[in-house]
Amino acid sequence: MVRAWLFDGVPGDQRLPHKREGSQEISLEKLAELGVLYLKLDADNYEDDGKLAQIRSERGYNYSDQITLSPEKLPNYEQKIKNFFEEHLHADEEVRFIVDGSGYFDVRDTSNQWIRIELVKGDLITLPAGIYHRFTLDSNDYIKAVRLFKGEPVWTPINRPADEHPARVDYLSHHPIAISAK
Ligand code: KMT
Ligand code: NI
């Protein structure tokens, strides 16, 4: 089951869990309210069991590739890891199926607090277009993920502030943020 918690905001190594003291686990329902979808698949058997194929056809993810993030596999590793951790949004969904390794997505909740979502092998996560988020590896420094996309892939991050971006405006029209948190 997905594990998610409030990020503690304490400066230091982004790869550590940063679980806020006293933070309760955040439920799938709460993530769904933010438009974040989470599914568990069998990462050892997904090419044969048909479940990923079904999700791809239902949701129109006709594009797919695989990326590996590790100091050995990723050119310009430290810089890329920094860029992933800059708060940003995309004009489209960000869909990742973790086939090996682990990491964290942080997403902003409706009070503008960071929720840290742990990603491990078998997790499929969909972040909606327009949600502010960031990604980091954990201390294992290794993740392998299938990237899914509808149509020609666009991976461009749009760093915050991007409040006028159409994807942001559309996101907020479905997932209103508390005025005090804007
Ligand atoms: C991204 O765009 O943030 C990434 O591809 C990194 C995360 S992959 C689990
Ligand atoms: Ni992103």
Short mmCIF file of N, CA, C and O in Angstrom, two decimals, residues 40-42 45-46 48-56:
data_model
loop_
_atom_site.label_atom_id
_atom_site.label_comp_id
_atom_site.label_asym_id
_atom_site.label_seq_id
_atom_site.Cartn_x
_atom_site.Cartn_y
_atom_site.Cartn_z
N LYS A 40 -1.29 -0.45 -7.57
CA LYS A 40 -0.20 -1.41 -7.37
C LYS A 40 -0.28 -2.48 -8.46
O LYS A 40 -1.34 -3.05 -8.68
N LEU A 41 0.84 -2.70 -9.12
CA LEU A 41 0.91 -3.75 -10.14
C LEU A 41 2.05 -4.71 -9.78
O LEU A 41 2.86 -4.41 -8.90
N ASP A 42 2.10 -5.83 -10.49
CA ASP A 42 3.17 -6.79 -10.27
C ASP A 42 4.34 -6.44 -11.20
O ASP A 42 4.30 -6.71 -12.40
N ASN A 45 5.85 -9.14 -13.43
CA ASN A 45 5.00 -9.90 -14.35
C ASN A 45 4.12 -9.00 -15.21
O ASN A 45 3.19 -9.48 -15.86
N TYR A 46 4.41 -7.69 -15.20
CA TYR A 46 3.46 -6.76 -15.83
C TYR A 46 3.41 -6.89 -17.35
O TYR A 46 2.42 -6.50 -17.97
N ASP A 48 3.22 -9.66 -18.87
CA ASP A 48 2.40 -10.82 -19.21
C ASP A 48 1.00 -10.79 -18.60
O ASP A 48 0.08 -11.38 -19.16
N ASP A 49 0.83 -10.12 -17.46
CA ASP A 49 -0.48 -10.25 -16.79
C ASP A 49 -1.56 -9.33 -17.37
O ASP A 49 -2.72 -9.41 -16.98
N GLY A 50 -1.18 -8.45 -18.28
CA GLY A 50 -2.16 -7.65 -19.01
C GLY A 50 -2.69 -6.43 -18.26
O GLY A 50 -3.43 -5.64 -18.82
N LYS A 51 -2.28 -6.27 -16.98
CA LYS A 51 -2.88 -5.16 -16.21
C LYS A 51 -2.39 -3.80 -16.69
O LYS A 51 -3.16 -2.86 -16.80
N LEU A 52 -1.10 -3.70 -16.94
CA LEU A 52 -0.60 -2.41 -17.44
C LEU A 52 -1.18 -2.13 -18.82
O LEU A 52 -1.58 -1.00 -19.12
N ALA A 53 -1.26 -3.16 -19.64
CA ALA A 53 -1.83 -3.00 -20.99
C ALA A 53 -3.26 -2.47 -20.90
O ALA A 53 -3.67 -1.59 -21.67
N GLN A 54 -4.01 -2.97 -19.92
CA GLN A 54 -5.39 -2.53 -19.75
C GLN A 54 -5.45 -1.06 -19.35
O GLN A 54 -6.24 -0.28 -19.90
N ILE A 55 -4.60 -0.67 -18.39
CA ILE A 55 -4.57 0.73 -17.96
C ILE A 55 -4.16 1.63 -19.12
O ILE A 55 -4.74 2.69 -19.35
N ARG A 56 -3.18 1.18 -19.88
CA ARG A 56 -2.73 1.97 -21.02
C ARG A 56 -3.85 2.17 -22.02
O ARG A 56 -4.03 3.27 -22.54
#
